[in-house]
Coordinates of C-alpha atoms in Angstrom, one line a residue:
M1 CA -152.0 -88.6 -70.7
D2 CA -149.2 -89.3 -68.3
V3 CA -149.6 -86.7 -65.4
T4 CA -146.0 -87.2 -64.3
A5 CA -144.7 -86.4 -67.8
W6 CA -147.0 -83.4 -68.0
L7 CA -145.6 -82.1 -64.7
C8 CA -142.1 -82.6 -65.8
G9 CA -142.8 -80.8 -69.0
L10 CA -143.8 -77.8 -66.9
G11 CA -140.6 -78.1 -64.9
L12 CA -142.7 -79.0 -61.8
G13 CA -141.8 -82.7 -61.5
Q14 CA -141.3 -82.3 -57.7
Y15 CA -145.1 -82.5 -57.3
A16 CA -145.5 -85.8 -59.2
Q17 CA -145.5 -88.0 -56.0
A18 CA -148.2 -85.8 -54.3
F19 CA -150.4 -86.1 -57.4
R20 CA -149.9 -89.9 -57.4
E21 CA -150.7 -90.2 -53.7
N22 CA -153.9 -88.3 -54.1
D23 CA -155.0 -90.3 -57.2
V24 CA -154.9 -87.3 -59.6
D25 CA -155.0 -88.9 -63.0
A26 CA -155.7 -87.4 -66.5
D27 CA -159.5 -87.5 -65.9
V28 CA -159.2 -85.5 -62.6
L29 CA -156.5 -83.1 -63.7
A30 CA -158.6 -80.7 -65.8
D31 CA -161.0 -80.1 -62.8
L32 CA -158.3 -79.1 -60.3
T33 CA -158.8 -75.8 -58.6
A34 CA -156.6 -73.4 -56.6
D35 CA -157.9 -75.0 -53.4
D36 CA -157.0 -78.5 -54.7
L37 CA -153.5 -77.4 -55.6
I38 CA -153.0 -76.0 -52.1
G39 CA -154.2 -79.3 -50.7
L40 CA -151.7 -81.1 -52.8
G41 CA -148.9 -79.0 -51.2
V42 CA -148.3 -76.5 -54.0
T43 CA -147.4 -73.6 -51.7
S44 CA -145.6 -71.5 -54.2
I45 CA -147.9 -68.8 -55.8
G46 CA -145.8 -68.9 -59.0
H47 CA -146.1 -72.7 -59.3
R48 CA -149.9 -72.5 -58.7
R49 CA -150.3 -69.8 -61.3
K50 CA -148.3 -71.9 -63.8
L51 CA -150.3 -75.0 -63.1
L52 CA -153.7 -73.2 -63.3
A53 CA -152.7 -71.7 -66.6
A54 CA -151.7 -75.1 -68.0
I55 CA -154.9 -76.7 -66.6
A56 CA -156.9 -74.0 -68.3
A57 CA -155.1 -74.8 -71.6
L58 CA -156.0 -78.5 -71.1
R59 CA -159.7 -77.6 -70.8
V60 CA -159.6 -75.7 -74.0
A61 CA -157.7 -78.5 -75.8
S62 CA -160.2 -81.1 -74.5
I63 CA -163.2 -79.2 -76.0
S64 CA -161.5 -78.6 -79.3
V65 CA -160.5 -82.3 -79.6
A66 CA -163.8 -83.7 -78.4
A67 CA -166.0 -81.7 -80.7
P68 CA -164.6 -83.0 -84.0
A69 CA -164.5 -86.5 -82.6
M70 CA -168.3 -86.6 -82.1
A71 CA -170.0 -88.8 -84.7
A72 CA -172.2 -86.7 -87.0
P73 CA -175.9 -87.4 -86.3
A74 CA -178.3 -88.6 -88.9
A75 CA -179.8 -85.8 -91.0
G76 CA -183.3 -86.4 -89.6
S77 CA -182.1 -86.2 -86.0
A78 CA -179.6 -83.4 -86.1
S79 CA -181.8 -80.7 -84.7
V80 CA -183.1 -82.9 -81.9
S81 CA -179.6 -83.9 -80.6
L82 CA -178.2 -80.4 -80.7
A83 CA -181.2 -79.0 -78.9
A84 CA -180.8 -81.6 -76.2
E85 CA -177.2 -80.6 -75.6
A86 CA -177.8 -76.9 -75.4
E87 CA -179.2 -75.2 -72.3
R88 CA -180.4 -71.7 -71.3
R89 CA -178.6 -70.1 -68.3
Q90 CA -177.3 -66.8 -67.0
L91 CA -173.7 -66.3 -68.0
T92 CA -171.0 -63.7 -67.4
V93 CA -168.9 -63.3 -70.5
M94 CA -165.5 -61.7 -70.6
F95 CA -163.5 -60.5 -73.6
V96 CA -159.8 -59.6 -73.3
D97 CA -157.9 -57.8 -76.0
L98 CA -154.3 -56.9 -76.4
V99 CA -154.0 -53.2 -77.1
D100 CA -152.3 -52.1 -80.4
S101 CA -151.4 -55.7 -81.4
T102 CA -151.6 -54.8 -85.1
A103 CA -149.0 -52.1 -84.8
L104 CA -146.9 -54.4 -82.6
A105 CA -147.1 -57.2 -85.2
A106 CA -145.9 -54.8 -87.9
R107 CA -142.8 -53.9 -85.8
L108 CA -141.9 -57.4 -84.6
D109 CA -140.6 -60.5 -86.4
P110 CA -143.4 -63.1 -86.7
E111 CA -141.5 -65.4 -84.4
E112 CA -141.1 -62.6 -81.8
M113 CA -144.8 -61.8 -82.2
A114 CA -145.8 -65.4 -81.7
E115 CA -143.8 -65.5 -78.5
V116 CA -145.5 -62.3 -77.3
L117 CA -148.9 -63.7 -78.0
R118 CA -148.1 -67.0 -76.2
T119 CA -146.9 -65.1 -73.1
Y120 CA -149.9 -62.8 -73.2
Q121 CA -152.4 -65.7 -73.6
S122 CA -150.7 -67.6 -70.7
A123 CA -150.9 -64.6 -68.4
V124 CA -154.6 -64.0 -69.2
A125 CA -155.5 -67.7 -69.0
G126 CA -153.8 -67.9 -65.6
A127 CA -155.8 -65.0 -64.3
I128 CA -159.1 -66.6 -65.5
A129 CA -158.2 -70.0 -64.1
R130 CA -157.3 -68.4 -60.7
F131 CA -161.0 -67.4 -60.4
E132 CA -162.3 -70.6 -61.9
G133 CA -163.5 -69.2 -65.2
H134 CA -163.5 -71.1 -68.5
V135 CA -161.4 -70.0 -71.4
A136 CA -163.7 -70.7 -74.4
K137 CA -161.6 -69.5 -77.3
Y138 CA -158.3 -67.8 -78.2
M139 CA -158.8 -65.5 -81.2
G140 CA -155.3 -64.2 -82.0
D141 CA -154.9 -61.3 -79.6
G142 CA -158.3 -61.8 -78.1
V143 CA -159.4 -64.2 -75.3
L144 CA -163.0 -65.2 -74.7
A145 CA -164.0 -66.6 -71.3
Y146 CA -167.1 -67.7 -69.6
F147 CA -168.0 -67.5 -65.9
G148 CA -170.9 -69.8 -65.1
Y149 CA -170.3 -72.5 -67.7
P150 CA -169.4 -75.3 -67.6
R151 CA -168.9 -74.9 -63.8
A152 CA -171.2 -72.5 -62.0
H153 CA -170.7 -70.5 -58.8
E154 CA -173.0 -68.1 -56.9
D155 CA -170.6 -65.1 -57.5
E156 CA -169.8 -65.4 -61.2
A157 CA -169.9 -61.7 -61.9
E158 CA -167.5 -60.9 -59.0
R159 CA -165.2 -63.6 -60.2
A160 CA -165.2 -62.2 -63.7
V161 CA -164.4 -58.7 -62.5
R162 CA -161.6 -59.9 -60.3
A163 CA -160.2 -62.0 -63.2
G164 CA -160.4 -59.0 -65.5
L165 CA -158.5 -56.8 -63.1
A166 CA -155.9 -59.6 -62.5
A167 CA -155.5 -60.1 -66.3
V168 CA -155.0 -56.4 -66.9
A169 CA -152.3 -56.3 -64.1
A170 CA -150.6 -59.5 -65.4
V171 CA -150.4 -58.2 -69.0
H172 CA -149.1 -54.8 -67.7
G173 CA -146.2 -56.7 -66.1
L174 CA -145.2 -58.3 -69.4
G175 CA -142.9 -56.8 -72.0
S176 CA -142.6 -57.3 -75.7
A177 CA -139.3 -58.0 -77.4
P178 CA -138.2 -54.3 -77.8
G179 CA -138.9 -53.7 -74.1
E180 CA -142.3 -52.1 -74.6
T181 CA -145.0 -52.4 -72.0
L182 CA -148.1 -54.4 -73.1
A183 CA -151.6 -53.4 -72.1
A184 CA -154.9 -55.2 -72.2
R185 CA -158.5 -54.1 -72.1
V186 CA -161.5 -56.0 -70.8
G187 CA -165.2 -56.0 -71.4
I188 CA -167.6 -58.0 -69.2
A189 CA -171.4 -58.5 -69.6
T190 CA -173.9 -60.7 -67.9
G191 CA -177.2 -62.0 -69.3
S192 CA -179.3 -65.0 -70.4
V193 CA -177.8 -67.1 -73.2
V194 CA -178.2 -70.5 -74.8
V195 CA -174.9 -72.3 -74.2
G196 CA -173.6 -75.6 -75.5
E197 CA -174.9 -75.3 -79.1
L198 CA -172.7 -77.0 -81.5
I199 CA -171.8 -75.2 -84.7
G200 CA -169.5 -75.8 -87.7
E201 CA -168.3 -79.0 -89.2
G202 CA -165.3 -81.2 -88.9
A203 CA -162.3 -79.6 -87.2
A204 CA -164.1 -76.3 -87.0
R205 CA -167.0 -77.7 -85.0
E206 CA -167.2 -76.1 -81.5
E207 CA -169.6 -75.2 -78.7
T208 CA -170.9 -71.7 -78.8
V209 CA -173.0 -69.2 -76.8
V210 CA -176.1 -67.8 -78.4
G211 CA -177.4 -64.4 -77.2
D212 CA -176.5 -60.8 -77.2
T213 CA -174.4 -61.1 -74.0
P214 CA -171.1 -62.0 -75.8
N215 CA -171.7 -59.2 -78.3
L216 CA -172.2 -56.7 -75.5
A217 CA -169.0 -57.9 -73.8
A218 CA -167.1 -57.5 -77.1
R219 CA -168.5 -53.9 -77.6
L220 CA -167.6 -52.9 -74.1
Q221 CA -164.1 -54.2 -74.6
A222 CA -163.7 -52.1 -77.7
L223 CA -164.9 -49.1 -75.6
A224 CA -162.5 -49.7 -72.8
E225 CA -159.3 -47.6 -72.4
P226 CA -156.0 -49.5 -72.3
G227 CA -155.5 -51.2 -68.9
S228 CA -159.1 -50.9 -67.9
V229 CA -162.1 -53.1 -67.3
M230 CA -165.6 -52.2 -68.5
I231 CA -168.8 -53.8 -67.3
S232 CA -172.5 -53.9 -68.2
A233 CA -175.5 -52.8 -66.2
R234 CA -176.5 -56.4 -65.2
T235 CA -172.9 -57.1 -64.0
R236 CA -172.9 -53.9 -62.1
E237 CA -176.1 -55.0 -60.3
L238 CA -174.6 -58.3 -59.3
I239 CA -171.4 -57.0 -57.8
G240 CA -173.1 -54.3 -55.7
G241 CA -170.5 -52.3 -53.8
L242 CA -167.7 -54.8 -54.0
F243 CA -165.8 -52.6 -56.3
E244 CA -165.3 -48.9 -56.8
L245 CA -166.8 -48.0 -60.2
A246 CA -166.9 -44.9 -62.5
E247 CA -170.2 -44.6 -64.3
L248 CA -169.7 -43.7 -68.0
G249 CA -173.4 -43.0 -68.7
L250 CA -175.3 -44.1 -71.8
Q251 CA -173.1 -45.4 -74.6
I252 CA -174.1 -46.0 -78.2
L253 CA -172.9 -49.4 -79.2
K254 CA -172.9 -50.8 -82.7
G255 CA -175.7 -53.4 -83.2
F256 CA -177.7 -52.4 -80.1
P257 CA -180.9 -50.4 -80.8
V258 CA -180.8 -48.4 -77.6
P259 CA -177.9 -46.8 -75.7
V260 CA -176.3 -49.0 -73.1
R261 CA -175.1 -48.0 -69.6
A262 CA -171.5 -48.9 -68.9
W263 CA -169.2 -48.6 -65.9
R264 CA -165.4 -48.7 -65.6
V265 CA -164.0 -50.7 -62.7
V266 CA -161.6 -48.5 -60.7
G267 CA -160.6 -51.1 -58.0
E268 CA -161.6 -52.7 -54.8
G269 CA -164.6 -51.2 -53.1
A270 CA -164.4 -49.5 -49.7
A271 CA -167.3 -51.5 -48.1
E272 CA -166.3 -53.1 -44.8
S273 CA -167.7 -56.5 -45.7
R274 CA -169.4 -58.5 -48.5
F275 CA -172.7 -58.2 -46.7
E276 CA -172.4 -54.4 -46.6
A277 CA -171.3 -54.3 -50.3
L278 CA -174.1 -56.5 -51.6
H279 CA -177.0 -55.4 -49.3
G280 CA -176.1 -51.9 -48.1
A281 CA -178.9 -50.1 -46.4
G282 CA -181.7 -51.9 -48.1
L283 CA -182.6 -54.4 -45.4
T284 CA -185.9 -55.7 -44.2
P285 CA -186.7 -55.9 -40.5
L286 CA -185.1 -58.8 -38.6
V287 CA -187.8 -61.2 -37.5
G288 CA -187.6 -64.3 -35.3
R289 CA -184.1 -63.8 -34.0
E290 CA -184.8 -62.2 -30.6
H291 CA -183.4 -65.3 -28.8
E292 CA -180.0 -65.1 -30.6
I293 CA -179.9 -61.3 -30.1
G294 CA -180.6 -61.8 -26.4
L295 CA -177.7 -64.2 -26.1
L296 CA -175.3 -61.9 -27.8
L297 CA -176.4 -58.9 -25.6
E298 CA -175.9 -61.0 -22.5
Q299 CA -172.3 -61.7 -23.5
W300 CA -171.9 -58.0 -24.2
E301 CA -173.0 -57.1 -20.7
R302 CA -170.5 -59.6 -19.2
A303 CA -167.7 -58.1 -21.3
K304 CA -168.6 -54.7 -20.0
E305 CA -168.3 -56.0 -16.4
G306 CA -164.7 -57.2 -17.1
E307 CA -165.4 -60.8 -18.2
G308 CA -163.9 -61.1 -21.7
Q309 CA -166.2 -63.0 -24.0
V310 CA -165.7 -64.9 -27.3
V311 CA -168.8 -65.9 -29.3
L312 CA -168.7 -68.3 -32.3
L313 CA -171.7 -67.8 -34.6
S314 CA -171.9 -70.5 -37.2
G315 CA -174.5 -71.6 -39.7
E316 CA -175.1 -72.5 -43.3
P317 CA -174.4 -69.9 -46.0
G318 CA -177.2 -67.5 -46.4
I319 CA -178.9 -68.3 -43.0
G320 CA -178.4 -64.7 -41.7
K321 CA -175.2 -64.6 -39.7
S322 CA -174.0 -61.3 -41.1
R323 CA -177.6 -59.9 -40.8
L324 CA -177.6 -60.9 -37.1
L325 CA -174.3 -59.1 -36.5
R326 CA -175.7 -56.0 -38.3
A327 CA -178.6 -56.1 -35.9
L328 CA -176.3 -56.4 -32.9
R329 CA -174.4 -53.4 -34.0
G330 CA -177.6 -51.5 -34.3
R331 CA -178.5 -52.3 -30.7
L332 CA -175.0 -51.0 -29.5
E333 CA -175.0 -47.7 -31.5
D334 CA -175.5 -45.6 -28.3
E335 CA -172.9 -47.5 -26.3
A336 CA -169.2 -46.7 -26.3
H337 CA -167.3 -49.3 -28.1
T338 CA -164.8 -49.8 -31.0
A339 CA -165.7 -52.3 -33.7
L340 CA -162.9 -54.0 -35.4
S341 CA -163.9 -56.2 -38.4
H342 CA -161.7 -58.7 -40.2
Y343 CA -163.1 -60.5 -43.3
C344 CA -161.5 -63.5 -45.0
S345 CA -162.0 -64.1 -48.7
P346 CA -161.9 -67.2 -50.9
H347 CA -160.1 -65.1 -53.5
H348 CA -157.1 -64.3 -51.2
Q349 CA -156.3 -67.7 -49.8
T350 CA -152.6 -67.2 -50.5
S351 CA -152.5 -64.0 -48.4
P352 CA -153.1 -65.1 -44.7
L353 CA -152.9 -61.5 -43.5
H354 CA -155.4 -60.2 -46.0
P355 CA -158.1 -59.6 -43.3
V356 CA -155.6 -57.4 -41.4
I357 CA -154.5 -55.6 -44.5
G358 CA -158.2 -54.9 -45.3
L359 CA -158.8 -53.5 -41.8
L360 CA -155.7 -51.2 -42.1
E361 CA -156.7 -49.9 -45.5
R362 CA -160.2 -49.1 -44.4
A363 CA -159.0 -47.4 -41.2
A364 CA -156.5 -45.3 -43.1
G365 CA -159.1 -44.3 -45.7
F366 CA -157.2 -45.6 -48.8
A367 CA -158.8 -44.8 -52.1
A368 CA -158.3 -47.0 -55.2
D369 CA -156.5 -44.3 -57.2
D370 CA -154.3 -43.1 -54.3
P371 CA -150.6 -43.0 -55.3
A372 CA -148.1 -44.8 -53.0
A373 CA -147.0 -41.5 -51.4
T374 CA -150.5 -40.5 -50.5
R375 CA -151.2 -43.9 -49.0
L376 CA -148.1 -43.7 -46.9
D377 CA -149.1 -40.3 -45.6
K378 CA -152.6 -41.6 -44.7
L379 CA -151.0 -44.6 -42.9
E380 CA -148.7 -42.3 -40.9
A381 CA -151.6 -40.1 -40.0
L382 CA -153.5 -43.2 -38.7
L383 CA -150.6 -44.4 -36.7
A384 CA -150.0 -41.0 -35.2
L385 CA -153.3 -41.4 -33.3
S386 CA -151.9 -44.2 -31.2
S387 CA -148.1 -44.0 -31.4
N388 CA -145.5 -41.4 -30.3
D389 CA -142.9 -42.9 -32.6
V390 CA -144.4 -43.2 -36.1
S391 CA -141.0 -43.4 -37.8
V392 CA -140.4 -46.8 -36.1
V393 CA -143.9 -48.3 -36.5
A394 CA -144.7 -47.1 -40.0
P395 CA -142.1 -49.1 -41.9
L396 CA -143.4 -52.4 -40.4
L397 CA -147.0 -51.8 -41.4
A398 CA -146.0 -50.1 -44.7
A399 CA -144.3 -53.4 -45.7
L400 CA -147.4 -55.3 -44.9
L401 CA -149.4 -52.9 -47.2
S402 CA -146.7 -53.2 -50.0
L403 CA -145.7 -49.5 -49.5
E404 CA -142.1 -48.4 -49.8
T405 CA -140.6 -46.1 -47.2

């Protein structure tokens, strides 16, 4: 495939030289991530979204083309070769469905409906690609996606939930031909599966996932209200307090012998940091870090004496940096101080002020379901604590928080 021609077909030929200079050929193209596109100089969010959606479509096309092209194994060796290709792993599966698509298809001309479906699928695929999920199959008005295969990350459940929320928001922003607002619903489940099994023959041959996790995701999707994301118990365990959830209790789902617990994702959680969200109060005693704690407390004493201090604490992921800061805060509980915490996120790389926005939202006490007017009132109440002229300051920070004044 000619990468330059592909870019021009998307109307993004201005990036062709950057792709050539960085040796991005057809073999590399399907593996590009949002980080890679930023490195290539694609600074426009709209262009990145468009490219990620097109790359996701390439991945799906490569699987559907590669499977029929495989030579059929000999009858005596079929089971052996298929078993060697399949593997057992934990997978987060997401089903996305277009609400009332049957009624919509009855009202629209087939060509109009085809255009609606293409737009809908592109929006959903872009949301999934943004969080590096894998679109496994398009099923009319349904989209099946995997998080954890073929590429795995340590936070697949979180990525799936964020992709689900992004997909719902993206579809809500679309409109059908008569001007109606579209809505999607999402079901997400996590569990052990056998992935990579080849089923079918000829052009219908494809990789599939074997296990009850896809079925659970599909049942949760059917249970979800329009514009909402439903998750399973295992997914809920993995995301901790990263999101605000509404528990729906035990649900009787077709095909499952016992009732299943389900949760609806309301929005971003109120936890100050990922560490707080995922670990909360369930911490073991800190052992073997007295030297590091001593160094930090020494800098604290200097700061109290008027010598401003900056400390950089660095280390490999999981080594205990956040845990050490948690311990330091515990040592300072009885001393007068104000803690200001800013946290970056790999999921908000296009928003450089995201850490500041997060701090302001926590300080103002924003809730996920607060209407814009309530959020503005909370922001003004926060600013009134430190400003005598809220009417001048509020519009500046309201704009940062996407609130109209």
